[in-house]
PDB file of C-alpha atoms in Angstrom:
ATOM      1  CA  ASP A   1      14.330  19.321   9.959  1.00 61.00           C
ATOM      2  CA  GLY A   2      12.864  16.353  11.806  1.00 69.00           C
ATOM      3  CA  GLY A   3      11.315  13.668   9.694  1.00 93.00           C
ATOM      4  CA  ILE A   4      11.439  10.298   8.032  1.00 96.00           C
ATOM      5  CA  THR A   5      13.717   9.728   5.062  1.00 96.00           C
ATOM      6  CA  GLN A   6      13.172   6.870   2.666  1.00 97.00           C
ATOM      7  CA  SER A   7      15.660   5.978  -0.040  1.00 96.00           C
ATOM      8  CA  PRO A   8      15.881   5.433  -2.868  1.00 96.00           C
ATOM      9  CA  LYS A   9      12.755   7.063  -4.277  1.00 94.00           C
ATOM     10  CA  TYR A  10      12.699   4.581  -7.187  1.00 95.00           C
ATOM     11  CA  LEU A  11      14.171   1.073  -7.204  1.00 94.00           C
ATOM     12  CA  PHE A  12      14.284  -1.688  -9.795  1.00 92.00           C
ATOM     13  CA  ARG A  13      14.669  -5.343  -9.007  1.00 89.00           C
ATOM     14  CA  LYS A  14      15.839  -8.126 -11.285  1.00 88.00           C
ATOM     15  CA  GLU A  15      14.523 -11.670 -11.060  1.00 84.00           C
ATOM     16  CA  GLY A  16      16.001 -13.575  -8.127  1.00 86.00           C
ATOM     17  CA  GLN A  17      17.516 -10.472  -6.571  1.00 91.00           C
ATOM     18  CA  ASN A  18      17.136  -9.212  -3.012  1.00 94.00           C
ATOM     19  CA  VAL A  19      16.797  -5.454  -2.619  1.00 95.00           C
ATOM     20  CA  THR A  20      16.878  -3.297   0.507  1.00 97.00           C
ATOM     21  CA  LEU A  21      14.814  -0.186   1.117  1.00 97.00           C
ATOM     22  CA  SER A  22      16.165   2.317   3.602  1.00 98.00           C
ATOM     23  CA  CYS A  23      14.151   4.145   6.256  1.00 98.00           C
ATOM     24  CA  GLU A  24      15.749   6.594   8.696  1.00 97.00           C
ATOM     25  CA  GLN A  25      14.012   8.843  11.225  1.00 97.00           C
ATOM     26  CA  ASN A  26      15.341  11.639  13.437  1.00 95.00           C
ATOM     27  CA  LEU A  27      12.141  12.126  15.413  1.00 94.00           C
ATOM     28  CA  ASN A  28      13.392   9.993  18.308  1.00 93.00           C
ATOM     29  CA  HIS A  29      10.387   7.741  17.813  1.00 93.00           C
ATOM     30  CA  ASP A  30      10.429   4.291  19.349  1.00 92.00           C
ATOM     31  CA  ALA A  31       8.139   2.475  16.922  1.00 93.00           C
ATOM     32  CA  MET A  32       8.631   2.040  13.187  1.00 95.00           C
ATOM     33  CA  TYR A  33       6.509   0.407  10.514  1.00 95.00           C
ATOM     34  CA  TRP A  34       6.611  -0.759   6.895  1.00 97.00           C
ATOM     35  CA  TYR A  35       3.531  -0.697   4.689  1.00 97.00           C
ATOM     36  CA  ARG A  36       2.899  -1.817   1.143  1.00 97.00           C
ATOM     37  CA  GLN A  37       0.521   0.181  -1.029  1.00 95.00           C
ATOM     38  CA  ASP A  38      -1.049  -1.195  -4.200  1.00 94.00           C
ATOM     39  CA  PRO A  39      -3.508   0.790  -6.352  1.00 88.00           C
ATOM     40  CA  GLY A  40      -7.017   0.617  -4.923  1.00 85.00           C
ATOM     41  CA  GLN A  41      -5.878  -1.523  -1.983  1.00 87.00           C
ATOM     42  CA  GLY A  42      -5.029   0.962   0.712  1.00 90.00           C
ATOM     43  CA  LEU A  43      -2.044   0.277   2.962  1.00 94.00           C
ATOM     44  CA  ARG A  44      -1.152  -3.147   4.301  1.00 94.00           C
ATOM     45  CA  LEU A  45       1.243  -3.679   7.209  1.00 94.00           C
ATOM     46  CA  ILE A  46       4.374  -5.722   6.437  1.00 97.00           C
ATOM     47  CA  TYR A  47       6.445  -5.488   9.639  1.00 96.00           C
ATOM     48  CA  TYR A  48       6.648  -3.262  12.676  1.00 94.00           C
ATOM     49  CA  SER A  49       9.104  -2.695  15.481  1.00 94.00           C
ATOM     50  CA  GLN A  50       8.392  -1.179  18.883  1.00 91.00           C
ATOM     51  CA  ILE A  51      11.952  -1.205  20.218  1.00 91.00           C
ATOM     52  CA  VAL A  52      15.479  -1.830  19.026  1.00 94.00           C
ATOM     53  CA  ASN A  53      16.319  -5.460  18.265  1.00 95.00           C
ATOM     54  CA  ASP A  54      12.671  -6.488  18.247  1.00 94.00           C
ATOM     55  CA  PHE A  55      10.103  -6.635  15.448  1.00 95.00           C
ATOM     56  CA  GLN A  56       6.834  -8.360  14.634  1.00 94.00           C
ATOM     57  CA  LYS A  57       5.214  -9.594  11.449  1.00 95.00           C
ATOM     58  CA  GLY A  58       2.298  -7.664  10.063  1.00 93.00           C
ATOM     59  CA  ASP A  59      -0.414  -8.923   7.760  1.00 92.00           C
ATOM     60  CA  ILE A  60       1.743  -9.600   4.674  1.00 95.00           C
ATOM     61  CA  ALA A  61       5.255 -10.441   5.941  1.00 97.00           C
ATOM     62  CA  GLU A  62       5.974 -13.339   3.568  1.00 96.00           C
ATOM     63  CA  GLY A  63       8.858 -12.577   1.224  1.00 96.00           C
ATOM     64  CA  TYR A  64      10.127  -9.656   3.321  1.00 97.00           C
ATOM     65  CA  SER A  65      12.655  -9.266   6.128  1.00 97.00           C
ATOM     66  CA  VAL A  66      13.632  -6.404   8.437  1.00 98.00           C
ATOM     67  CA  SER A  67      16.185  -5.501  11.082  1.00 97.00           C
ATOM     68  CA  ARG A  68      16.201  -2.900  13.851  1.00 97.00           C
ATOM     69  CA  GLU A  69      19.766  -2.500  15.054  1.00 97.00           C
ATOM     70  CA  LYS A  70      19.433   1.220  15.712  1.00 96.00           C
ATOM     71  CA  LYS A  71      16.507   3.270  16.973  1.00 96.00           C
ATOM     72  CA  GLU A  72      16.593   5.570  13.968  1.00 97.00           C
ATOM     73  CA  SER A  73      16.849   2.920  11.242  1.00 98.00           C
ATOM     74  CA  PHE A  74      14.454   0.205  10.041  1.00 98.00           C
ATOM     75  CA  PRO A  75      15.530  -1.217   6.649  1.00 98.00           C
ATOM     76  CA  LEU A  76      13.253  -3.520   4.679  1.00 98.00           C
ATOM     77  CA  THR A  77      14.611  -6.268   2.427  1.00 97.00           C
ATOM     78  CA  VAL A  78      12.415  -7.532  -0.365  1.00 96.00           C
ATOM     79  CA  THR A  79      13.649 -11.049  -0.997  1.00 94.00           C
ATOM     80  CA  SER A  80      13.437 -13.181  -4.132  1.00 90.00           C
ATOM     81  CA  ALA A  81      10.669 -15.128  -2.382  1.00 89.00           C
ATOM     82  CA  GLN A  82       8.352 -12.142  -2.850  1.00 90.00           C
ATOM     83  CA  LYS A  83       6.913 -13.008  -6.264  1.00 87.00           C
ATOM     84  CA  ASN A  84       4.962  -9.793  -6.762  1.00 91.00           C
ATOM     85  CA  PRO A  85       7.124  -7.022  -5.330  1.00 93.00           C
ATOM     86  CA  THR A  86       5.979  -4.163  -7.567  1.00 94.00           C
ATOM     87  CA  ALA A  87       4.370  -1.640  -5.232  1.00 95.00           C
ATOM     88  CA  PHE A  88       4.824   1.622  -3.364  1.00 95.00           C
ATOM     89  CA  TYR A  89       6.471   1.064   0.022  1.00 97.00           C
ATOM     90  CA  LEU A  90       5.893   3.436   2.917  1.00 96.00           C
ATOM     91  CA  CYS A  91       7.781   3.654   6.172  1.00 97.00           C
ATOM     92  CA  ALA A  92       6.225   5.251   9.259  1.00 95.00           C
ATOM     93  CA  SER A  93       7.146   5.935  12.872  1.00 94.00           C
ATOM     94  CA  SER A  94       5.375   6.821  16.099  1.00 91.00           C
ATOM     95  CA  MET A  95       6.077   7.656  19.710  1.00 87.00           C
ATOM     96  CA  ALA A  96       5.726   4.924  22.308  1.00 76.00           C
ATOM     97  CA  ALA A  97       3.100   6.964  24.160  1.00 73.00           C
ATOM     98  CA  ALA A  98       1.001   7.428  21.014  1.00 76.00           C
ATOM     99  CA  LYS A  99       1.619   4.424  18.834  1.00 69.00           C
ATOM    100  CA  ASN A 100      -1.403   4.927  16.641  1.00 77.00           C
ATOM    101  CA  ILE A 101      -0.406   8.459  15.575  1.00 86.00           C
ATOM    102  CA  GLN A 102       1.980   7.562  12.789  1.00 91.00           C
ATOM    103  CA  TYR A 103       4.107   9.818  10.627  1.00 93.00           C
ATOM    104  CA  PHE A 104       5.096   8.736   7.137  1.00 95.00           C
ATOM    105  CA  GLY A 105       8.068   9.018   4.825  1.00 96.00           C
ATOM    106  CA  ALA A 106       7.757   9.932   1.134  1.00 95.00           C
ATOM    107  CA  GLY A 107       7.882   6.324  -0.049  1.00 95.00           C
ATOM    108  CA  THR A 108       9.913   4.097  -2.367  1.00 96.00           C
ATOM    109  CA  ARG A 109       8.448   2.821  -5.616  1.00 95.00           C
ATOM    110  CA  LEU A 110       9.759  -0.656  -6.439  1.00 95.00           C
ATOM    111  CA  SER A 111       9.440  -2.125  -9.911  1.00 93.00           C
ATOM    112  CA  VAL A 112      10.559  -5.406 -11.421  1.00 87.00           C
ATOM    113  CA  LEU A 113      12.748  -5.405 -14.532  1.00 82.00           C
TER     114      LEU A 113
ATOM    115  CA  ALA B   1     -10.447  -7.417  13.915  1.00 75.00           C
ATOM    116  CA  GLN B   2     -11.075  -3.847  12.909  1.00 82.00           C
ATOM    117  CA  SER B   3     -12.044  -2.997   9.348  1.00 89.00           C
ATOM    118  CA  VAL B   4     -12.645   0.248   7.485  1.00 94.00           C
ATOM    119  CA  THR B   5     -14.901   0.874   4.516  1.00 96.00           C
ATOM    120  CA  GLN B   6     -14.538   3.921   2.357  1.00 97.00           C
ATOM    121  CA  LEU B   7     -17.723   3.918   0.395  1.00 92.00           C
ATOM    122  CA  ASP B   8     -16.531   5.865  -2.646  1.00 95.00           C
ATOM    123  CA  SER B   9     -13.378   5.011  -4.550  1.00 95.00           C
ATOM    124  CA  GLN B  10     -13.549   8.230  -6.590  1.00 97.00           C
ATOM    125  CA  VAL B  11     -15.249  11.564  -5.941  1.00 98.00           C
ATOM    126  CA  PRO B  12     -15.190  14.285  -8.615  1.00 97.00           C
ATOM    127  CA  VAL B  13     -16.298  17.778  -7.614  1.00 97.00           C
ATOM    128  CA  PHE B  14     -16.059  21.286  -8.969  1.00 97.00           C
ATOM    129  CA  GLU B  15     -13.899  23.910  -7.347  1.00 97.00           C
ATOM    130  CA  GLU B  16     -15.581  25.797  -4.467  1.00 97.00           C
ATOM    131  CA  ALA B  17     -18.216  23.069  -4.056  1.00 98.00           C
ATOM    132  CA  PRO B  18     -18.623  21.240  -0.730  1.00 98.00           C
ATOM    133  CA  VAL B  19     -17.418  17.666  -0.413  1.00 98.00           C
ATOM    134  CA  GLU B  20     -18.000  14.729   1.917  1.00 98.00           C
ATOM    135  CA  LEU B  21     -15.827  11.615   1.874  1.00 98.00           C
ATOM    136  CA  ARG B  22     -17.465   8.737   3.676  1.00 98.00           C
ATOM    137  CA  CYS B  23     -15.858   6.304   6.094  1.00 97.00           C
ATOM    138  CA  ASN B  24     -17.421   3.530   8.169  1.00 96.00           C
ATOM    139  CA  TYR B  25     -15.592   1.264  10.588  1.00 94.00           C
ATOM    140  CA  SER B  26     -16.435  -2.009  12.285  1.00 90.00           C
ATOM    141  CA  SER B  27     -17.803  -1.610  15.754  1.00 72.00           C
ATOM    142  CA  SER B  28     -15.605  -1.718  18.823  1.00 70.00           C
ATOM    143  CA  VAL B  29     -15.870  -0.611  22.424  1.00 73.00           C
ATOM    144  CA  SER B  30     -13.562   2.300  21.764  1.00 79.00           C
ATOM    145  CA  VAL B  31     -11.661   3.422  18.714  1.00 86.00           C
ATOM    146  CA  TYR B  32      -9.261   6.031  17.521  1.00 90.00           C
ATOM    147  CA  LEU B  33      -9.984   7.401  14.044  1.00 93.00           C
ATOM    148  CA  PHE B  34      -7.800   9.181  11.518  1.00 95.00           C
ATOM    149  CA  TRP B  35      -7.889  10.764   8.091  1.00 97.00           C
ATOM    150  CA  TYR B  36      -4.714  10.956   6.022  1.00 96.00           C
ATOM    151  CA  VAL B  37      -4.107  12.677   2.668  1.00 97.00           C
ATOM    152  CA  GLN B  38      -1.700  11.457  -0.007  1.00 95.00           C
ATOM    153  CA  TYR B  39      -0.602  13.633  -2.914  1.00 94.00           C
ATOM    154  CA  PRO B  40       0.745  11.821  -6.019  1.00 88.00           C
ATOM    155  CA  ASN B  41       3.971   9.893  -5.390  1.00 83.00           C
ATOM    156  CA  GLN B  42       4.227  11.134  -1.828  1.00 89.00           C
ATOM    157  CA  GLY B  43       3.767   9.715   1.642  1.00 91.00           C
ATOM    158  CA  LEU B  44       0.727  10.150   3.850  1.00 93.00           C
ATOM    159  CA  GLN B  45       0.089  13.322   5.822  1.00 94.00           C
ATOM    160  CA  LEU B  46      -2.166  13.326   8.879  1.00 94.00           C
ATOM    161  CA  LEU B  47      -5.220  15.555   8.270  1.00 96.00           C
ATOM    162  CA  LEU B  48      -7.012  15.046  11.571  1.00 95.00           C
ATOM    163  CA  LYS B  49      -7.628  12.559  14.345  1.00 93.00           C
ATOM    164  CA  TYR B  50     -10.312  11.610  16.832  1.00 92.00           C
ATOM    165  CA  LEU B  51      -9.044  10.198  20.115  1.00 88.00           C
ATOM    166  CA  SER B  52     -11.728  11.322  22.576  1.00 85.00           C
ATOM    167  CA  GLY B  53     -13.850  14.313  23.513  1.00 86.00           C
ATOM    168  CA  SER B  54     -15.748  16.440  21.007  1.00 88.00           C
ATOM    169  CA  THR B  55     -17.171  14.431  18.146  1.00 89.00           C
ATOM    170  CA  LEU B  56     -16.469  17.228  15.659  1.00 95.00           C
ATOM    171  CA  VAL B  57     -12.792  17.291  14.831  1.00 95.00           C
ATOM    172  CA  LYS B  58     -11.092  20.047  12.882  1.00 96.00           C
ATOM    173  CA  GLY B  59      -7.967  19.403  10.880  1.00 94.00           C
ATOM    174  CA  ILE B  60      -5.574  21.101   8.528  1.00 93.00           C
ATOM    175  CA  ASN B  61      -6.466  22.710   5.200  1.00 92.00           C
ATOM    176  CA  GLY B  62     -10.047  23.478   6.320  1.00 95.00           C
ATOM    177  CA  PHE B  63     -11.137  19.839   6.664  1.00 97.00           C
ATOM    178  CA  GLU B  64     -13.284  18.529   9.498  1.00 97.00           C
ATOM    179  CA  ALA B  65     -14.783  15.169  10.422  1.00 97.00           C
ATOM    180  CA  GLU B  66     -17.552  14.029  12.701  1.00 95.00           C
ATOM    181  CA  PHE B  67     -17.389  10.902  14.821  1.00 94.00           C
ATOM    182  CA  ASN B  68     -20.767   9.175  14.963  1.00 93.00           C
ATOM    183  CA  LYS B  69     -20.651   6.212  17.316  1.00 90.00           C
ATOM    184  CA  SER B  70     -24.199   4.981  16.642  1.00 91.00           C
ATOM    185  CA  GLN B  71     -23.569   4.863  12.900  1.00 92.00           C
ATOM    186  CA  THR B  72     -19.900   3.812  13.269  1.00 93.00           C
ATOM    187  CA  SER B  73     -18.942   6.557  10.842  1.00 95.00           C
ATOM    188  CA  PHE B  74     -16.237   9.189  10.562  1.00 97.00           C
ATOM    189  CA  HIS B  75     -17.020  11.196   7.439  1.00 98.00           C
ATOM    190  CA  LEU B  76     -14.645  13.888   6.208  1.00 98.00           C
ATOM    191  CA  ARG B  77     -16.046  17.226   5.017  1.00 98.00           C
ATOM    192  CA  LYS B  78     -14.895  20.494   3.539  1.00 98.00           C
ATOM    193  CA  PRO B  79     -17.323  23.341   2.768  1.00 97.00           C
ATOM    194  CA  SER B  80     -15.436  24.657  -0.269  1.00 97.00           C
ATOM    195  CA  VAL B  81     -12.708  22.720  -2.068  1.00 97.00           C
ATOM    196  CA  HIS B  82      -9.744  23.998  -4.058  1.00 97.00           C
ATOM    197  CA  ILE B  83      -7.870  22.512  -6.998  1.00 96.00           C
ATOM    198  CA  SER B  84      -5.005  21.825  -4.592  1.00 95.00           C
ATOM    199  CA  ASP B  85      -7.224  19.425  -2.588  1.00 97.00           C
ATOM    200  CA  THR B  86      -6.969  16.913  -5.434  1.00 97.00           C
ATOM    201  CA  ALA B  87      -5.405  13.874  -3.758  1.00 97.00           C
ATOM    202  CA  GLU B  88      -6.206  10.471  -2.314  1.00 96.00           C
ATOM    203  CA  TYR B  89      -7.708  10.365   1.156  1.00 97.00           C
ATOM    204  CA  PHE B  90      -7.429   7.444   3.564  1.00 97.00           C
ATOM    205  CA  CYS B  91      -9.490   6.737   6.639  1.00 97.00           C
ATOM    206  CA  ALA B  92      -7.811   4.640   9.349  1.00 95.00           C
ATOM    207  CA  VAL B  93      -8.841   3.124  12.684  1.00 92.00           C
ATOM    208  CA  SER B  94      -7.113   1.591  15.667  1.00 87.00           C
ATOM    209  CA  ASP B  95      -8.434   0.081  18.853  1.00 77.00           C
ATOM    210  CA  GLY B  96      -8.745   2.641  21.619  1.00 66.00           C
ATOM    211  CA  GLN B  97      -7.826   0.207  24.357  1.00 63.00           C
ATOM    212  CA  GLY B  98      -4.278  -0.728  25.244  1.00 54.00           C
ATOM    213  CA  GLY B  99      -2.657   1.763  22.902  1.00 53.00           C
ATOM    214  CA  SER B 100      -2.702  -0.615  19.955  1.00 59.00           C
ATOM    215  CA  GLU B 101       0.083   0.068  17.516  1.00 67.00           C
ATOM    216  CA  LYS B 102      -1.839  -1.241  14.539  1.00 81.00           C
ATOM    217  CA  LEU B 103      -3.637   1.076  12.168  1.00 89.00           C
ATOM    218  CA  VAL B 104      -6.147  -0.440   9.758  1.00 91.00           C
ATOM    219  CA  PHE B 105      -6.605   1.585   6.595  1.00 94.00           C
ATOM    220  CA  GLY B 106      -9.469   1.874   4.165  1.00 95.00           C
ATOM    221  CA  LYS B 107      -8.808   1.477   0.457  1.00 95.00           C
ATOM    222  CA  GLY B 108      -8.824   5.199  -0.168  1.00 96.00           C
ATOM    223  CA  THR B 109     -10.970   7.778  -1.957  1.00 97.00           C
ATOM    224  CA  LYS B 110      -9.542   9.739  -4.859  1.00 96.00           C
ATOM    225  CA  LEU B 111     -10.820  13.297  -4.757  1.00 97.00           C
ATOM    226  CA  THR B 112     -10.572  15.182  -8.033  1.00 97.00           C
ATOM    227  CA  VAL B 113     -11.371  18.880  -7.980  1.00 97.00           C
ATOM    228  CA  ASN B 114     -12.196  20.280 -11.393  1.00 96.00           C
ATOM    229  CA  PRO B 115     -12.116  23.960 -12.385  1.00 95.00           C
TER     230      PRO B 115
END
């Protein structure tokens, strides 16, 4: 089945720790995105990538980092600089010809211990 | 910059009743509009989209939405809801020019369908 796989589903972070959220897609999509969702806040864009080895900051990039070494993979690292990391993180992808039609993974819920 | 306002944060309705979830966006020359649904602890699923053409757009699960340019609205409707429609619904907009990759989301409306 084609789709977007996010792992793990639940993740816990200790103080001062960096954690990495995985996002893999087999849709052959060029563009990939990371969003953060907080209750009552909708989705906010963290980072996005339109092609391999290139990515741009979204609206709330501080405390996060990404890489795009392969077309199908776009991991997100939540660094210790992100002081309020507890949230639901969603990865999405889209075709180059229709960037605004985005398809989403099932999400990773990150909590702080 | 685009913005989206979902006027109701929560909408409770009884099963088989009609429902309308309201969405207004900031004005732009051209826009693309979307409604997504999110079931608890899951990702977002595209319900329907308006890119161009007919202003009445039909989506999955019996939902439809109407694009109203003069009122900058894109309200979502269903004539008869089911318990299984209980979920959070998000309206989103992107600029219609240049194939913008950025979607701007509203804060969501939680629809609760009661028996």
